[in-house]
mmCIF file of C-alpha atoms in Angstrom:
data_model
loop_
_atom_site.group_PDB
_atom_site.id
_atom_site.type_symbol
_atom_site.label_atom_id
_atom_site.label_comp_id
_atom_site.label_asym_id
_atom_site.label_seq_id
_atom_site.Cartn_x
_atom_site.Cartn_y
_atom_site.Cartn_z
ATOM 1 C CA MET A 1 101.243 181.418 -30.235
ATOM 2 C CA THR A 2 102.855 180.076 -33.290
ATOM 3 C CA ARG A 3 99.681 179.222 -34.785
ATOM 4 C CA PHE A 4 98.507 182.925 -34.451
ATOM 5 C CA ARG A 5 102.350 183.525 -36.027
ATOM 6 C CA THR A 6 101.617 181.397 -38.594
ATOM 7 C CA LEU A 7 98.177 182.982 -39.372
ATOM 8 C CA PHE A 8 98.903 186.534 -39.462
ATOM 9 C CA GLY A 9 102.600 186.003 -40.874
ATOM 10 C CA THR A 10 104.285 188.697 -37.926
ATOM 11 C CA ALA A 11 104.717 188.085 -34.003
ATOM 12 C CA LYS A 12 102.277 191.184 -33.435
ATOM 13 C CA PRO A 13 99.634 192.241 -36.067
ATOM 14 C CA VAL A 14 97.710 195.056 -37.317
ATOM 15 C CA ILE A 15 94.344 193.804 -38.396
ATOM 16 C CA GLY A 16 92.464 196.561 -40.503
ATOM 17 C CA MET A 17 88.436 196.972 -40.481
ATOM 18 C CA VAL A 18 86.397 196.944 -43.396
ATOM 19 C CA HIS A 19 82.976 197.930 -41.592
ATOM 20 C CA LEU A 20 80.144 197.430 -44.130
ATOM 21 C CA GLY A 21 77.400 199.678 -44.774
ATOM 22 C CA ALA A 22 73.948 199.113 -42.816
ATOM 23 C CA LEU A 23 73.312 196.554 -44.324
ATOM 24 C CA PRO A 24 69.814 194.454 -46.419
ATOM 25 C CA GLY A 25 66.782 195.043 -43.044
ATOM 26 C CA SER A 26 68.836 197.063 -40.759
ATOM 27 C CA PRO A 27 67.346 200.711 -39.668
ATOM 28 C CA LEU A 28 70.347 202.498 -41.574
ATOM 29 C CA HIS A 29 70.484 200.693 -45.178
ATOM 30 C CA ASP A 30 69.869 203.118 -47.850
ATOM 31 C CA ALA A 31 67.760 201.067 -50.514
ATOM 32 C CA LYS A 32 69.027 203.441 -53.301
ATOM 33 C CA THR A 33 72.538 202.521 -53.229
ATOM 34 C CA GLY A 34 71.331 198.496 -52.247
ATOM 35 C CA ILE A 35 73.738 195.835 -52.110
ATOM 36 C CA GLY A 36 76.390 197.071 -54.971
ATOM 37 C CA GLY A 37 76.565 200.469 -52.697
ATOM 38 C CA LEU A 38 77.686 198.232 -49.994
ATOM 39 C CA VAL A 39 80.308 196.449 -52.731
ATOM 40 C CA GLU A 40 81.714 199.920 -53.582
ATOM 41 C CA SER A 41 81.880 201.234 -50.720
ATOM 42 C CA ALA A 42 83.442 197.989 -49.126
ATOM 43 C CA ARG A 43 86.289 197.592 -52.151
ATOM 44 C CA GLU A 44 87.344 201.345 -50.835
ATOM 45 C CA ASP A 45 88.026 200.479 -47.324
ATOM 46 C CA LEU A 46 89.634 197.221 -48.641
ATOM 47 C CA ALA A 47 92.197 198.454 -51.468
ATOM 48 C CA ALA A 48 93.034 201.112 -49.161
ATOM 49 C CA LEU A 49 93.857 199.275 -46.530
ATOM 50 C CA GLN A 50 95.731 196.921 -48.308
ATOM 51 C CA GLU A 51 97.938 199.677 -50.064
ATOM 52 C CA ALA A 52 98.995 201.198 -46.448
ATOM 53 C CA GLY A 53 99.974 197.732 -45.911
ATOM 54 C CA PHE A 54 98.047 196.028 -43.143
ATOM 55 C CA ASP A 55 98.524 192.839 -41.958
ATOM 56 C CA ALA A 56 95.531 191.792 -41.935
ATOM 57 C CA VAL A 57 91.381 193.380 -42.487
ATOM 58 C CA MET A 58 88.538 192.457 -40.855
ATOM 59 C CA PHE A 59 84.518 192.912 -42.319
ATOM 60 C CA GLY A 60 81.909 193.678 -39.808
ATOM 61 C CA ASN A 61 79.034 195.188 -39.766
ATOM 62 C CA GLU A 62 79.428 197.873 -37.476
ATOM 63 C CA ASN A 63 76.897 199.505 -39.013
ATOM 64 C CA ASP A 64 73.823 197.380 -38.365
ATOM 65 C CA ARG A 65 72.938 199.655 -35.347
ATOM 66 C CA PRO A 66 70.747 198.466 -32.632
ATOM 67 C CA TYR A 67 72.841 195.446 -33.066
ATOM 68 C CA GLU A 68 71.386 192.150 -32.965
ATOM 69 C CA PHE A 69 72.370 188.800 -31.109
ATOM 70 C CA ASP A 70 70.202 186.870 -33.414
ATOM 71 C CA VAL A 71 70.620 188.384 -36.583
ATOM 72 C CA ASP A 72 68.180 187.179 -39.613
ATOM 73 C CA THR A 73 69.981 185.029 -42.137
ATOM 74 C CA ALA A 74 69.838 188.319 -44.923
ATOM 75 C CA SER A 75 72.329 189.461 -43.174
ATOM 76 C CA THR A 76 74.266 187.301 -43.489
ATOM 77 C CA ALA A 77 74.098 186.344 -46.780
ATOM 78 C CA THR A 78 74.203 189.620 -47.839
ATOM 79 C CA MET A 79 77.522 189.675 -45.911
ATOM 80 C CA ALA A 80 78.947 186.612 -47.661
ATOM 81 C CA PHE A 81 77.972 187.747 -50.635
ATOM 82 C CA VAL A 82 79.960 191.849 -50.730
ATOM 83 C CA ILE A 83 82.966 189.741 -49.659
ATOM 84 C CA GLY A 84 82.189 186.775 -52.639
ATOM 85 C CA GLN A 85 82.313 189.733 -55.028
ATOM 86 C CA LEU A 86 85.222 190.738 -53.500
ATOM 87 C CA LYS A 87 87.511 187.875 -52.839
ATOM 88 C CA ASP A 88 89.543 188.188 -55.454
ATOM 89 C CA GLU A 89 90.432 191.403 -54.245
ATOM 90 C CA ILE A 90 92.014 190.474 -51.169
ATOM 91 C CA ALA A 91 96.062 189.705 -50.927
ATOM 92 C CA VAL A 92 96.037 189.585 -46.615
ATOM 93 C CA PRO A 93 94.418 186.440 -44.655
ATOM 94 C CA PHE A 94 91.005 187.961 -43.983
ATOM 95 C CA GLY A 95 88.598 187.422 -40.810
ATOM 96 C CA VAL A 96 84.973 187.778 -40.109
ATOM 97 C CA ASN A 97 82.460 189.889 -37.696
ATOM 98 C CA VAL A 98 78.667 189.422 -37.571
ATOM 99 C CA LEU A 99 77.406 191.108 -33.552
ATOM 100 C CA TRP A 100 76.602 190.316 -32.354
ATOM 101 C CA ASP A 101 76.295 186.289 -32.872
ATOM 102 C CA PRO A 102 78.868 183.929 -32.681
ATOM 103 C CA MET A 103 77.340 180.705 -34.691
ATOM 104 C CA ALA A 104 75.872 183.335 -37.493
ATOM 105 C CA THR A 105 79.803 184.736 -37.634
ATOM 106 C CA VAL A 106 81.608 180.965 -37.308
ATOM 107 C CA ALA A 107 78.497 180.397 -40.533
ATOM 108 C CA LEU A 108 79.846 183.305 -41.840
ATOM 109 C CA ALA A 109 83.676 182.066 -41.820
ATOM 110 C CA ALA A 110 82.834 178.690 -42.847
ATOM 111 C CA ALA A 111 81.049 179.925 -46.192
ATOM 112 C CA THR A 112 83.413 183.196 -46.535
ATOM 113 C CA GLY A 113 86.908 181.189 -46.692
ATOM 114 C CA ALA A 114 87.303 183.784 -43.712
ATOM 115 C CA ALA A 115 90.782 182.234 -41.901
ATOM 116 C CA PHE A 116 89.916 184.284 -38.616
ATOM 117 C CA CYS A 117 86.594 185.366 -37.160
ATOM 118 C CA ARG A 118 86.028 188.039 -33.819
ATOM 119 C CA GLU A 119 83.159 187.351 -31.052
ATOM 120 C CA ILE A 120 82.583 187.413 -27.621
ATOM 121 C CA PHE A 121 82.504 184.328 -27.168
ATOM 122 C CA THR A 122 82.141 183.713 -23.568
ATOM 123 C CA GLY A 123 81.120 185.565 -20.261
ATOM 124 C CA THR A 124 77.059 186.621 -19.124
ATOM 125 C CA TYR A 125 75.795 190.405 -19.056
ATOM 126 C CA ALA A 126 74.051 192.965 -19.189
ATOM 127 C CA SER A 127 73.726 195.512 -22.792
ATOM 128 C CA ASP A 128 72.178 197.518 -24.583
ATOM 129 C CA MET A 129 70.792 194.394 -26.688
ATOM 130 C CA GLY A 130 69.372 193.025 -23.598
ATOM 131 C CA PRO A 131 70.149 190.118 -21.364
ATOM 132 C CA TRP A 132 73.513 188.489 -23.343
ATOM 133 C CA THR A 133 74.774 184.898 -22.794
ATOM 134 C CA PRO A 134 76.975 183.124 -25.715
ATOM 135 C CA ASP A 135 77.668 180.050 -25.690
ATOM 136 C CA ALA A 136 81.906 179.344 -26.505
ATOM 137 C CA GLY A 137 81.256 175.538 -27.207
ATOM 138 C CA LYS A 138 77.780 176.022 -29.600
ATOM 139 C CA ALA A 139 80.567 177.627 -31.799
ATOM 140 C CA MET A 140 83.315 176.461 -31.403
ATOM 141 C CA ARG A 141 81.447 172.453 -32.425
ATOM 142 C CA TYR A 142 79.649 174.515 -35.159
ATOM 143 C CA ARG A 143 82.864 175.020 -36.176
ATOM 144 C CA ASP A 144 83.480 171.619 -36.688
ATOM 145 C CA ARG A 145 80.954 170.565 -38.037
ATOM 146 C CA LEU A 146 80.868 173.353 -41.036
ATOM 147 C CA GLY A 147 84.978 171.473 -41.318
ATOM 148 C CA ARG A 148 86.428 173.911 -40.331
ATOM 149 C CA PRO A 149 88.435 173.406 -37.926
ATOM 150 C CA ASP A 150 91.511 175.025 -39.028
ATOM 151 C CA LEU A 151 88.646 179.072 -38.411
ATOM 152 C CA ALA A 152 91.375 181.105 -35.485
ATOM 153 C CA MET A 153 88.896 182.650 -32.960
ATOM 154 C CA LEU A 154 90.155 184.884 -31.859
ATOM 155 C CA TYR A 155 87.835 186.098 -28.309
ATOM 156 C CA ASN A 156 86.436 189.371 -26.980
ATOM 157 C CA ILE A 157 86.819 188.914 -23.145
ATOM 158 C CA SER A 158 85.501 192.344 -22.253
ATOM 159 C CA ALA A 159 81.965 193.035 -24.212
ATOM 160 C CA GLU A 160 82.000 196.830 -25.419
ATOM 161 C CA PHE A 161 78.066 198.546 -24.496
ATOM 162 C CA ALA A 162 78.423 195.714 -22.031
ATOM 163 C CA ASP A 163 78.623 195.450 -18.351
ATOM 164 C CA SER A 164 80.213 192.173 -17.591
ATOM 165 C CA LEU A 165 77.996 189.973 -14.433
ATOM 166 C CA ASP A 166 80.901 187.789 -13.485
ATOM 167 C CA ARG A 167 82.749 189.670 -10.851
ATOM 168 C CA ARG A 168 85.604 187.176 -11.203
ATOM 169 C CA SER A 169 88.710 190.494 -12.256
ATOM 170 C CA LEU A 170 89.865 190.987 -16.207
ATOM 171 C CA PRO A 171 92.073 188.599 -16.157
ATOM 172 C CA ASP A 172 91.320 185.832 -13.885
ATOM 173 C CA ARG A 173 87.247 185.610 -16.627
ATOM 174 C CA ALA A 174 90.584 185.771 -19.281
ATOM 175 C CA ARG A 175 92.660 183.346 -17.697
ATOM 176 C CA SER A 176 89.204 180.710 -17.383
ATOM 177 C CA ALA A 177 88.215 181.433 -20.874
ATOM 178 C CA VAL A 178 91.833 180.579 -22.872
ATOM 179 C CA PHE A 179 91.166 177.206 -20.160
ATOM 180 C CA SER A 180 87.815 176.184 -21.150
ATOM 181 C CA SER A 181 88.148 177.305 -24.988
ATOM 182 C CA ILE A 182 91.527 176.894 -25.833
ATOM 183 C CA PRO A 183 91.371 180.498 -28.249
ATOM 184 C CA ASP A 184 93.777 181.146 -30.800
ATOM 185 C CA ALA A 185 93.774 185.234 -28.359
ATOM 186 C CA VAL A 186 91.772 186.739 -26.091
ATOM 187 C CA LEU A 187 91.223 191.265 -27.192
ATOM 188 C CA VAL A 188 90.654 193.578 -24.488
ATOM 189 C CA SER A 189 88.064 195.739 -25.439
ATOM 190 C CA GLY A 190 87.074 199.660 -24.470
ATOM 191 C CA ASN A 191 83.550 200.215 -23.083
ATOM 192 C CA ILE A 192 82.049 201.161 -26.744
ATOM 193 C CA THR A 193 83.245 200.970 -30.752
ATOM 194 C CA GLY A 194 86.324 203.760 -30.784
ATOM 195 C CA GLU A 195 86.672 204.268 -27.164
ATOM 196 C CA ALA A 196 89.914 203.094 -26.063
ATOM 197 C CA ALA A 197 90.563 199.382 -23.412
ATOM 198 C CA ARG A 198 93.132 200.518 -20.609
ATOM 199 C CA MET A 199 95.719 200.568 -20.331
ATOM 200 C CA GLU A 200 96.167 199.015 -16.638
ATOM 201 C CA ASP A 201 93.936 196.226 -18.646
ATOM 202 C CA LEU A 202 95.576 194.790 -20.874
ATOM 203 C CA GLU A 203 98.826 194.739 -18.719
ATOM 204 C CA ALA A 204 96.655 192.297 -16.442
ATOM 205 C CA VAL A 205 95.709 189.875 -18.793
ATOM 206 C CA LYS A 206 99.041 190.203 -20.836
ATOM 207 C CA ALA A 207 100.396 189.422 -17.329
ATOM 208 C CA ALA A 208 97.963 186.917 -16.574
ATOM 209 C CA LEU A 209 98.065 185.021 -20.617
ATOM 210 C CA PRO A 210 102.253 185.215 -20.705
ATOM 211 C CA ASP A 211 102.141 182.519 -23.380
ATOM 212 C CA THR A 212 98.028 183.507 -25.401
ATOM 213 C CA PRO A 213 98.589 186.427 -28.326
ATOM 214 C CA VAL A 214 96.094 189.195 -26.466
ATOM 215 C CA MET A 215 95.006 191.423 -28.571
ATOM 216 C CA ALA A 216 94.030 195.160 -28.401
ATOM 217 C CA ASN A 217 90.504 195.172 -30.071
ATOM 218 C CA THR A 218 88.640 199.063 -29.888
ATOM 219 C CA GLY A 219 90.900 202.898 -29.715
ATOM 220 C CA VAL A 220 93.748 202.405 -30.656
ATOM 221 C CA LYS A 221 95.203 205.760 -32.540
ATOM 222 C CA HIS A 222 98.389 206.730 -34.559
ATOM 223 C CA GLU A 223 99.103 208.183 -30.630
ATOM 224 C CA THR A 224 98.614 204.637 -28.203
ATOM 225 C CA VAL A 225 99.377 202.304 -31.210
ATOM 226 C CA ALA A 226 103.440 202.311 -30.277
ATOM 227 C CA ASP A 227 102.829 201.793 -26.224
ATOM 228 C CA VAL A 228 99.685 199.893 -26.970
ATOM 229 C CA LEU A 229 102.275 197.084 -29.295
ATOM 230 C CA LYS A 230 104.616 197.108 -25.850
ATOM 231 C CA VAL A 231 102.776 195.152 -24.393
ATOM 232 C CA ALA A 232 99.927 194.027 -26.777
ATOM 233 C CA ASP A 233 100.265 191.463 -28.775
ATOM 234 C CA GLY A 234 99.045 193.371 -31.616
ATOM 235 C CA CYS A 235 95.348 194.563 -32.313
ATOM 236 C CA ILE A 236 92.755 196.012 -34.438
ATOM 237 C CA VAL A 237 91.622 199.556 -36.101
ATOM 238 C CA GLY A 238 88.987 200.801 -37.682
ATOM 239 C CA SER A 239 88.036 204.364 -36.483
ATOM 240 C CA ALA A 240 91.072 205.746 -35.763
ATOM 241 C CA LEU A 241 92.055 204.994 -40.020
ATOM 242 C CA LYS A 242 88.443 206.720 -40.491
ATOM 243 C CA PHE A 243 88.478 210.536 -42.737
ATOM 244 C CA ASP A 244 88.538 213.102 -39.538
ATOM 245 C CA GLY A 245 88.475 209.373 -36.768
ATOM 246 C CA ASP A 246 84.700 209.111 -37.236
ATOM 247 C CA THR A 247 83.984 205.303 -37.380
ATOM 248 C CA TRP A 248 81.007 205.929 -39.878
ATOM 249 C CA ARG A 249 83.224 207.680 -43.012
ATOM 250 C CA ALA A 250 85.811 205.508 -45.677
ATOM 251 C CA ILE A 251 88.747 204.843 -45.069
ATOM 252 C CA ASP A 252 91.570 207.479 -45.449
ATOM 253 C CA PRO A 253 94.620 206.564 -46.789
ATOM 254 C CA ASP A 254 96.868 208.860 -45.759
ATOM 255 C CA ARG A 255 96.157 207.974 -41.683
ATOM 256 C CA ALA A 256 95.957 204.555 -42.750
ATOM 257 C CA ARG A 257 99.454 204.678 -44.309
ATOM 258 C CA ASP A 258 100.577 206.394 -40.974
ATOM 259 C CA PHE A 259 99.132 204.060 -39.245
ATOM 260 C CA VAL A 260 101.142 201.688 -40.301
ATOM 261 C CA GLN A 261 103.456 203.251 -40.330
ATOM 262 C CA ARG A 262 103.686 204.107 -36.966
ATOM 263 C CA ALA A 263 102.642 200.365 -35.842
ATOM 264 C CA ARG A 264 105.847 199.329 -37.297
ATOM 265 C CA CYS A 265 108.448 202.179 -35.994
ATOM 266 C CA ALA A 266 107.253 200.831 -32.428
ATOM 267 C CA GLU A 267 107.960 196.667 -33.699
#
């Protein structure tokens, strides 16, 4: 918990997502706007989040549908380039997430100097992308081999677009992940991007892990953030901040400011 608070500078950080546009090689990539377009849209979202007062930001490739487990090297390289172009403008701690590839996520974090990363590191799932079996031991050893033992690891323990094949309860899986892997935080998600985690799941996981930061990972909205932060040790938000609450649009500065104000009142 101490490392978590030191990293974010607060007991209950609110992290805003910078959803990069579809990267080269992915089906939705816009070749006309190219990499320059990716940089500029990310720059606008970053500025809106920082001006709104978010405690941290996280860069992710949410638009790279359909998602992959073994991400193309070009995707990771492009994300590194985009973040590199914005590095001098980043004024808060930042993290990265390369969906759904733990090794690529750690590599990107090491290359860009990210303070934290998020991924599915543990578990076994049946998913839209096929059988899903991440390897936390391999990812954490890779982090250390790359000289980043300081990189905070945020473990999403309830995978989106998937169902756990582990029949243990979510709190039991969370306790086991903490015992075996020592994550810096545990994240609880809804079924897909933009859908909220069930409050009973957040409450049960937090009750099982009183000394480990537990964050709401998806679907937190303006109307729910106060209730979420009564239970969770922070949240990660993307869709609710967009124009019309649409995951695939740009950050709406007014919605971003309103969200932060509500979160601050709830703390």
